[in-house]
Each structure stands twice: as C-alpha cells, then as structure tokens.
N, CA and C atoms as an extended XYZ file, in Angstrom:
378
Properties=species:S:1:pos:R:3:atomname:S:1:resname:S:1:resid:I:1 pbc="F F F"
N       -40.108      170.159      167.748 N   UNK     1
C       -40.812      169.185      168.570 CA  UNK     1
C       -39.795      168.140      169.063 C   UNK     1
N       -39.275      168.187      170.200 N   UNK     2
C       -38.623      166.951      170.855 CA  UNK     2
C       -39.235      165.647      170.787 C   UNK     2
N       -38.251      164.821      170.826 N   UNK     3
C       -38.982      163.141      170.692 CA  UNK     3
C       -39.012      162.689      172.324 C   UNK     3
N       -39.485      161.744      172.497 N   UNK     4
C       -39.591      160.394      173.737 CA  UNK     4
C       -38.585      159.514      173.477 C   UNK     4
N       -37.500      159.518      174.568 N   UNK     5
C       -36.737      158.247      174.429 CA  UNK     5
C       -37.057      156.875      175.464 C   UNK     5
N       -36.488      156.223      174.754 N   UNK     6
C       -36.800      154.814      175.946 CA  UNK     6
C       -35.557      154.852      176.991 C   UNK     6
N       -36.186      154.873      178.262 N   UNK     7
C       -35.108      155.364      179.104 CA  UNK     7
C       -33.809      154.387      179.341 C   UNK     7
N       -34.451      153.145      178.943 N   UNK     8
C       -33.642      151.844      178.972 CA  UNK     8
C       -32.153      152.312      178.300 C   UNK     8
N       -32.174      152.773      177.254 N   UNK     9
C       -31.180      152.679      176.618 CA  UNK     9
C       -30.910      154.072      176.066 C   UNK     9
N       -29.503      154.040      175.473 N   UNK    10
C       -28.967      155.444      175.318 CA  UNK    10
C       -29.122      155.896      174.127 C   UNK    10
N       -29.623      157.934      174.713 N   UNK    11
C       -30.173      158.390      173.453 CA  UNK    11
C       -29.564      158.432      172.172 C   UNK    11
N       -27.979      158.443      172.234 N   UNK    12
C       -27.668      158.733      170.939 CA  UNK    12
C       -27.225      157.617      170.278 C   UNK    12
N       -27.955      156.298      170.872 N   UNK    13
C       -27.838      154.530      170.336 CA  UNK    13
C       -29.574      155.108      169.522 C   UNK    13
N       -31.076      155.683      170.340 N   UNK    14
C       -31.572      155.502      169.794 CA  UNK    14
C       -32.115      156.246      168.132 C   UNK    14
N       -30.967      157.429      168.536 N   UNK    15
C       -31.054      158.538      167.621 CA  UNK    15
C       -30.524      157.453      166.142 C   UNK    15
N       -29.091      157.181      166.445 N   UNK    16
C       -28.137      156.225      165.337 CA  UNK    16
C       -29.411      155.427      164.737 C   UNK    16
N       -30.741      154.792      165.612 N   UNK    17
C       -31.328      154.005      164.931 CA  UNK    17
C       -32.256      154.274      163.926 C   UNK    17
N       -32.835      155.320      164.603 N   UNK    18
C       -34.126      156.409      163.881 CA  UNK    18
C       -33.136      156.803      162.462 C   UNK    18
N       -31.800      157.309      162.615 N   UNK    19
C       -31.408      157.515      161.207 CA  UNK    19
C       -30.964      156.724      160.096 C   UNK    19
N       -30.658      155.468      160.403 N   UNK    20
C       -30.534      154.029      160.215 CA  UNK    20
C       -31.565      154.029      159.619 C   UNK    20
N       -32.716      153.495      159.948 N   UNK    21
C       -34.315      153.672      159.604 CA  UNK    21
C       -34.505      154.076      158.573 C   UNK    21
N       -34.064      155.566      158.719 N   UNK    22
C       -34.423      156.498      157.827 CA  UNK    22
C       -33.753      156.087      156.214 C   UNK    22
N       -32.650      155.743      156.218 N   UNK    23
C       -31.290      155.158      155.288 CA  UNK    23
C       -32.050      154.342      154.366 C   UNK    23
N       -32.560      153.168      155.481 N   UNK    24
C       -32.969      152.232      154.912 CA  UNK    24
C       -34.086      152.212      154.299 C   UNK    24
N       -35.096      153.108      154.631 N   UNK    25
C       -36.277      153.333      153.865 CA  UNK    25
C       -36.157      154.089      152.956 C   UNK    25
N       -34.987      154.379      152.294 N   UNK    26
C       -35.037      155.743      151.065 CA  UNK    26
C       -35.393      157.407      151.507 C   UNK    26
N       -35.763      157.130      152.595 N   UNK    27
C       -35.914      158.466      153.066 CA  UNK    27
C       -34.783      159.740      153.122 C   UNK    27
N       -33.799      159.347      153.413 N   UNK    28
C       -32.268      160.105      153.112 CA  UNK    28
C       -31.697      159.039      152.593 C   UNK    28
N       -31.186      159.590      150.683 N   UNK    29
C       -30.407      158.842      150.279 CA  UNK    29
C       -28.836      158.683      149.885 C   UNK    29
N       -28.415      157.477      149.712 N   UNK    30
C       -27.233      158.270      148.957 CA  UNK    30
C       -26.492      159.131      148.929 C   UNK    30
N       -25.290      160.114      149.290 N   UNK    31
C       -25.028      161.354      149.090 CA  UNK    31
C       -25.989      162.328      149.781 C   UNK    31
N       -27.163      162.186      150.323 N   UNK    32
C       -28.109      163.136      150.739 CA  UNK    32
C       -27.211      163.632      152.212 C   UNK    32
N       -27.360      165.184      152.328 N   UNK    33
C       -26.754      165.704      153.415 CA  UNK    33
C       -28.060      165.631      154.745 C   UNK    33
N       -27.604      165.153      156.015 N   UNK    34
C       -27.814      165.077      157.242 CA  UNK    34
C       -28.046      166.414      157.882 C   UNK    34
N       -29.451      166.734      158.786 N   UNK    35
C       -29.520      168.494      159.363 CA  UNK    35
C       -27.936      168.526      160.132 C   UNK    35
N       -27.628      169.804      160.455 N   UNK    36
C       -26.365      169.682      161.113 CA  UNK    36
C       -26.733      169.346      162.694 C   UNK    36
N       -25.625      169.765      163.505 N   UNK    37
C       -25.627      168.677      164.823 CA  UNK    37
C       -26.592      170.136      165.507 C   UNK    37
N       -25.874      170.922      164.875 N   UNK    38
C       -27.662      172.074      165.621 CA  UNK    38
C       -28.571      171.912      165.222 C   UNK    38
N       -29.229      171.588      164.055 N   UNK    39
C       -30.680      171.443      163.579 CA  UNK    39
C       -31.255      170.399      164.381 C   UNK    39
N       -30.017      169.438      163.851 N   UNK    40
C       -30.649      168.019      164.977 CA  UNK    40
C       -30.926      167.398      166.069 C   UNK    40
N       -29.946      168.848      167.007 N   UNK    41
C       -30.211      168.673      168.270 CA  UNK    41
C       -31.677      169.619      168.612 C   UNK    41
N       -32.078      170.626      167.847 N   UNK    42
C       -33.173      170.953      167.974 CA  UNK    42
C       -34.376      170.436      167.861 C   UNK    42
N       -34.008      169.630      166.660 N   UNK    43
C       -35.656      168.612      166.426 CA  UNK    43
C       -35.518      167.389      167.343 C   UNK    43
N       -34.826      167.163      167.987 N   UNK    44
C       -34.806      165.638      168.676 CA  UNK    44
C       -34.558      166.076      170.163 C   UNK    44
N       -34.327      167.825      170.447 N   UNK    45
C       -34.537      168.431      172.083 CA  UNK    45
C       -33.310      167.061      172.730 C   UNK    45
N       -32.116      166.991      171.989 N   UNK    46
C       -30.779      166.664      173.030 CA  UNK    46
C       -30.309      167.338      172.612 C   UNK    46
N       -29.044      167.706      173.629 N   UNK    47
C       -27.885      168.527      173.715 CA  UNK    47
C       -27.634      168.365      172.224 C   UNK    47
N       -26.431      169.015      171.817 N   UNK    48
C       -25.582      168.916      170.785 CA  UNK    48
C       -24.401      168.029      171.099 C   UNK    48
N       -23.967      167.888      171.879 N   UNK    49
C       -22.941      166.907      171.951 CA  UNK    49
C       -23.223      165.523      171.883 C   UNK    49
N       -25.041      165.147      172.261 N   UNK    50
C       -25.365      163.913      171.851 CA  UNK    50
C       -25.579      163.131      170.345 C   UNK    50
N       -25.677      164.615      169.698 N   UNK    51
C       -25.758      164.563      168.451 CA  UNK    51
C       -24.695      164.128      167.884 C   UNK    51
N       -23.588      165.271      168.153 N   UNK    52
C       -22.187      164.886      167.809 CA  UNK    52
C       -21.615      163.278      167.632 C   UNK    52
N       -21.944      162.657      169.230 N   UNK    53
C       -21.724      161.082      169.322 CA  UNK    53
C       -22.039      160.405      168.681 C   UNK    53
N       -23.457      160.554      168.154 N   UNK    54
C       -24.386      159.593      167.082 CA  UNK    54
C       -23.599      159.947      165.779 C   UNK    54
N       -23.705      161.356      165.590 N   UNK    55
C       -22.764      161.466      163.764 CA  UNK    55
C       -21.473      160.552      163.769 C   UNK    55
N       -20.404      161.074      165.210 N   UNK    56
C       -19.131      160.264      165.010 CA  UNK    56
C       -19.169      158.864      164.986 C   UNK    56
N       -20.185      158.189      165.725 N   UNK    57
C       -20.310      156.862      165.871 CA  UNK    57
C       -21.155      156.107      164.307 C   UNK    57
N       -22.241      156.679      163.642 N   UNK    58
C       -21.935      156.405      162.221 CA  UNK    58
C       -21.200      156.604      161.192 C   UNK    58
N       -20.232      157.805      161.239 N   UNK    59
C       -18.907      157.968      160.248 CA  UNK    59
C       -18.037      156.551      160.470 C   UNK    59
N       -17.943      156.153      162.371 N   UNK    60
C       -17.001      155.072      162.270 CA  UNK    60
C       -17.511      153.972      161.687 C   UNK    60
N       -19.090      153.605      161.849 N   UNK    61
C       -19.097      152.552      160.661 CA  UNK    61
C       -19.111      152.588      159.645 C   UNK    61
N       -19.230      153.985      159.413 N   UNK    62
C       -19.509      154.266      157.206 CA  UNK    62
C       -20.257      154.377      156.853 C   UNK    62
N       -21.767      154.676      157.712 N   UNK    63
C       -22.872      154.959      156.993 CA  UNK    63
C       -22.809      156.705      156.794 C   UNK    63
N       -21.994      157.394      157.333 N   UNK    64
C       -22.420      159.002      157.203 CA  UNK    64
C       -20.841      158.827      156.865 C   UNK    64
N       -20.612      160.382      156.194 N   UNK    65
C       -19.178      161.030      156.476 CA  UNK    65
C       -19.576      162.230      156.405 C   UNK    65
N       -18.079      162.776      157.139 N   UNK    66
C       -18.317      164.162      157.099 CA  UNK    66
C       -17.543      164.917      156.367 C   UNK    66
N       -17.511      165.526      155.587 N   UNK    67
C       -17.138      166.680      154.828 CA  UNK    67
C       -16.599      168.124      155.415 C   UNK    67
N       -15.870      168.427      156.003 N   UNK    68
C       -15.090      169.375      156.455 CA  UNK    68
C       -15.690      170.861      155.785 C   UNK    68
N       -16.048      171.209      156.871 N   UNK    69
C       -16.950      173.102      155.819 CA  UNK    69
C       -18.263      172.484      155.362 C   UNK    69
N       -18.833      171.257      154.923 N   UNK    70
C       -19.577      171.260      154.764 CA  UNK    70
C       -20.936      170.680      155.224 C   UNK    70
N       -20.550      169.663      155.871 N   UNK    71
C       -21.691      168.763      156.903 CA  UNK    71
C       -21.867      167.115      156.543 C   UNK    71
N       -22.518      166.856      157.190 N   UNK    72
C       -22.205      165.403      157.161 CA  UNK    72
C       -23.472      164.847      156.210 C   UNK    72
N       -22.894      163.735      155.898 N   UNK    73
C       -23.750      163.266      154.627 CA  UNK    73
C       -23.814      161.845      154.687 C   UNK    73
N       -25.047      161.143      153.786 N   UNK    74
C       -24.990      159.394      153.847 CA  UNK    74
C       -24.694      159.274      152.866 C   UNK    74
N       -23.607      158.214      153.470 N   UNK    75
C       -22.256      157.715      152.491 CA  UNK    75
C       -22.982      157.164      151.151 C   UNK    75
N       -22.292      157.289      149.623 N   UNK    76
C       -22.396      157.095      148.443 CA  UNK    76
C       -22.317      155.549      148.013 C   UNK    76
N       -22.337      154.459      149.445 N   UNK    77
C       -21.657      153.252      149.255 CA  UNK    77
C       -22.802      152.831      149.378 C   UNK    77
N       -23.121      152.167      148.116 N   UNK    78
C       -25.081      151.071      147.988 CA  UNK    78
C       -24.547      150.201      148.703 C   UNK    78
N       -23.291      149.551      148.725 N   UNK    79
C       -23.171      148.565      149.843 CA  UNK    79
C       -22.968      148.150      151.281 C   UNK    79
N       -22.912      149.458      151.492 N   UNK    80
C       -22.846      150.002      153.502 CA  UNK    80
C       -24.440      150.092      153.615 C   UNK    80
N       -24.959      150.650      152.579 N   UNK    81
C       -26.033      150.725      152.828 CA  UNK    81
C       -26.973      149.618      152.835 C   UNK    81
N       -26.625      148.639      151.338 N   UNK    82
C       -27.411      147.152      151.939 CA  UNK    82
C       -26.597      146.064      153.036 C   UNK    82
N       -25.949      146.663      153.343 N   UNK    83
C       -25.281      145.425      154.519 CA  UNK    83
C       -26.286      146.561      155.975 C   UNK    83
N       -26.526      147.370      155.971 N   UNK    84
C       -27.189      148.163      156.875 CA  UNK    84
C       -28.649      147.379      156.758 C   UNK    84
N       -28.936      147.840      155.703 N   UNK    85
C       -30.628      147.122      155.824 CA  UNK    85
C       -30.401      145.554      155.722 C   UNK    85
N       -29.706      144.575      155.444 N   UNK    86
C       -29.525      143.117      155.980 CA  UNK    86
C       -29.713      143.284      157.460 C   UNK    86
N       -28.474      143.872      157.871 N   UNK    87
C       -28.509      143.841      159.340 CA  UNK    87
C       -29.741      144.174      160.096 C   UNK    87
N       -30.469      145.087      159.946 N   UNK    88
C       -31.319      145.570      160.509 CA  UNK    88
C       -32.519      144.949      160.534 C   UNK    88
N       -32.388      143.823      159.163 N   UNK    89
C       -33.594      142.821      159.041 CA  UNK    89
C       -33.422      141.629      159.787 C   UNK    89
N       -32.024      141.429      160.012 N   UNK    90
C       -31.696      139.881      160.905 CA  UNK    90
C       -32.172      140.587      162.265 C   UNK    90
N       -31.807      141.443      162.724 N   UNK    91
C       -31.834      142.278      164.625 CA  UNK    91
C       -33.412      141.996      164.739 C   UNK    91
N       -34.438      142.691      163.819 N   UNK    92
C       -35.255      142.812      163.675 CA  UNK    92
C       -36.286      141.449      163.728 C   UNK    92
N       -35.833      140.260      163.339 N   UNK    93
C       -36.173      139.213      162.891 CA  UNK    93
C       -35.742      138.709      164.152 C   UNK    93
N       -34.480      138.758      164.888 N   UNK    94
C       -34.135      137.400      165.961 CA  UNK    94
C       -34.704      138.449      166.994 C   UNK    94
N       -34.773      139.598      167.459 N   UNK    95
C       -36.172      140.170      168.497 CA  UNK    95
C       -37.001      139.811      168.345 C   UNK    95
N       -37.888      139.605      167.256 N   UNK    96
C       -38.807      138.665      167.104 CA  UNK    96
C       -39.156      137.291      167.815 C   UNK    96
N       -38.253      136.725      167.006 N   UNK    97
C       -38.263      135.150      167.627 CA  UNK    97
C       -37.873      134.726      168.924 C   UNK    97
N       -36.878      135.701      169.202 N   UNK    98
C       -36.669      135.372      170.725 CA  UNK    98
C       -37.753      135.800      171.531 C   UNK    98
N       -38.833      136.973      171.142 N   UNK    99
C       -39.738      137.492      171.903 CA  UNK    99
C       -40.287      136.302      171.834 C   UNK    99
N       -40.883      135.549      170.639 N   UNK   100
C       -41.718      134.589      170.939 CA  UNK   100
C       -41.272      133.803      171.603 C   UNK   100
N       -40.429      133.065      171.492 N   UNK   101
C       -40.107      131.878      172.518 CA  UNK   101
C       -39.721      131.881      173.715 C   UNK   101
N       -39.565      133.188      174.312 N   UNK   102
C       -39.603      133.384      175.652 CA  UNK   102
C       -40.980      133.402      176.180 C   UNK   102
N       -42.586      133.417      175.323 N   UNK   103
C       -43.283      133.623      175.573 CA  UNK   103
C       -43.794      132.081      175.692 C   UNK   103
N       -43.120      130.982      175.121 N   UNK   104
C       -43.379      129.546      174.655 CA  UNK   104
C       -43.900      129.283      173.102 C   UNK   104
N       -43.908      129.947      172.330 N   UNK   105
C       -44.150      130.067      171.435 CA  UNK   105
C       -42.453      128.945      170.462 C   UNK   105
N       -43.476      127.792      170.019 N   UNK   106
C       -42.379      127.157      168.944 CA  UNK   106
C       -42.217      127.748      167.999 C   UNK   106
N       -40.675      127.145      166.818 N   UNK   107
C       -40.748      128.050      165.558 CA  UNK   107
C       -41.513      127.397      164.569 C   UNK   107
N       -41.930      126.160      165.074 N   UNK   108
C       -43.596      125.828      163.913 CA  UNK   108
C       -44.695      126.922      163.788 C   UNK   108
N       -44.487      127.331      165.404 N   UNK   109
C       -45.697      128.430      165.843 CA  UNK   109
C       -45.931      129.537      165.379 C   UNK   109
N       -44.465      130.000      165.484 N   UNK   110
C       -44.152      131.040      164.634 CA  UNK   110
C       -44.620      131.411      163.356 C   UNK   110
N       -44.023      130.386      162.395 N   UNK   111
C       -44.338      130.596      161.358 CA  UNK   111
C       -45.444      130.518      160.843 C   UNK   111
N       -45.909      129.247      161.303 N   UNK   112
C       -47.739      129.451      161.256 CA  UNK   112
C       -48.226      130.855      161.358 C   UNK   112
N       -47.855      131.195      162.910 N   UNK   113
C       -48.598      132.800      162.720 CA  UNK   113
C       -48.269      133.898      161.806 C   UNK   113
N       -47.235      133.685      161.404 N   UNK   114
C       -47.150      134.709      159.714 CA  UNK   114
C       -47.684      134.292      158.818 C   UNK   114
N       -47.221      133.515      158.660 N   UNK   115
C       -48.338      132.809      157.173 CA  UNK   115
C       -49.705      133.284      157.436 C   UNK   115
N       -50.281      133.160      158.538 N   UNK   116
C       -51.637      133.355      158.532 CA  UNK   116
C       -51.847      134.831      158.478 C   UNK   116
N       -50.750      135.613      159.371 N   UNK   117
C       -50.945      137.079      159.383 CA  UNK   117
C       -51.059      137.584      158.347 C   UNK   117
N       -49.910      137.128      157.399 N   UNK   118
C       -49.688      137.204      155.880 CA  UNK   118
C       -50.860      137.472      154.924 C   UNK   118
N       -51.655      136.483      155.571 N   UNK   119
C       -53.083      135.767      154.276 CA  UNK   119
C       -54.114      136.807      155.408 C   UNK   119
N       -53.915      137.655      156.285 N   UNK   120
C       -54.758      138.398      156.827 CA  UNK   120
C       -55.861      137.514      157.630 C   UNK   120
N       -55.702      136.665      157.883 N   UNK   121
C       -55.973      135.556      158.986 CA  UNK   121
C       -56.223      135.861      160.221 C   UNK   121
N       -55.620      137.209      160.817 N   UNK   122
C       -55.417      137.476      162.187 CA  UNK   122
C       -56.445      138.415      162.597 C   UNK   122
N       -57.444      138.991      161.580 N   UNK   123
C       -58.875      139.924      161.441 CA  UNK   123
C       -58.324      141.424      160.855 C   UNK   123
N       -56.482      141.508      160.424 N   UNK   124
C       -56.732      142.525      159.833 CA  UNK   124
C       -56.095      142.341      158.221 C   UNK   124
N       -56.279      143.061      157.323 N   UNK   125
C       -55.974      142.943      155.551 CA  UNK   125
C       -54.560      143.300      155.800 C   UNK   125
N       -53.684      142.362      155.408 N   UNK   126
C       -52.328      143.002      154.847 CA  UNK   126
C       -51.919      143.567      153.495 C   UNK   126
C-alpha cells in the first residue's frame, strides 16, 4: 500500500520523519533492523533511490547505521535516540505556538487552552 505525501515538501524529508516517529515511539528499537531500501520502497510506492537518501541522510546523523551484507539498523545509542525524541518534542511544540500566534492567540492563551484541554474542558476526555 503506497502512502500520500505532502506535496509541499520532500518525500524522503517526509519518509526520515515517519521513521523518526517510529524510533521514538518504541516501535523500532534499539539495534532493531530497518525493511531494506526494496521493501521500503515498496510499502511507501517511491523509487528506491528515495529510499536510499532517507537511509544515507539518517546514518549521517546517527540514528540508523548500516552494516555492510547486512542492512541497516537503529543505532544502539539511547542517547541519539533521546536527543531525537527532545528534538522532535521542541519542533513539535514551537509549530505549535507559532501556529497559534500567527492566529493571535497569546502565550497566556495558550496555555490556558491546554490546561483546560488537559482537564478535558474542550468536550472531549483526555
């Protein structure tokens, strides 16, 4: 089954993220080996060479390596991996806030509206 990309931006930025994601949620851990760049270009319907880009472009930061003969894998380092999920919580957090305040939304406002979202305030149970 191929995915939907956002045309805005490039697929193998959004692929890097989806596996990022994945890292960070325990979903592939640790040492866990990555489908190869054919499996993955099959389930995600891009080329293989887009694949390729996304693997080489996380080996260069250190979240994957690759293993020669054997395939690429997420790196054994708990600390690539929590500086990954930090990061991904600050990106995550200042899209946020900048969404709001481009909308006029203060950061009193803000926070108010979590707190309340929080306490399920907003009509749904958190």
């Amino acid at each position: 089954m191929t995915e939907e990309f956002d045309t805005t931006k490039p697929i193998y930025i959004q692929i890097m993220e989806k596996i990022n994601k994945k890292i960070v949620r325990n979903e592939w851990k640790a040492g866990d080996k990555l489908p190869s760049v054919r499996e993955m270009a099959v389930q995600t319907g891009v080329n293989p060479n887009t694949i390729q880009r996304t693997y080489s472009e996380l080996e260069r930061m250190g979240i994957v390596e690759t293993r020669r003969g054997q395939g690429t894998f997420v790196t054994e380092n708990v600390e690539v991996i929590e500086r990954l999920r930090e990061q991904l919580k600050r990106d995550i957090v200042a899209d946020f806030i900048r969404n709001m305040t481009e909308i006029g939304f203060t950061m009193n406002d803000i926070i108010a509206s979590l707190k309340d979202f929080s306490r399920g305030e907003d009509g749904e149970k958190q």
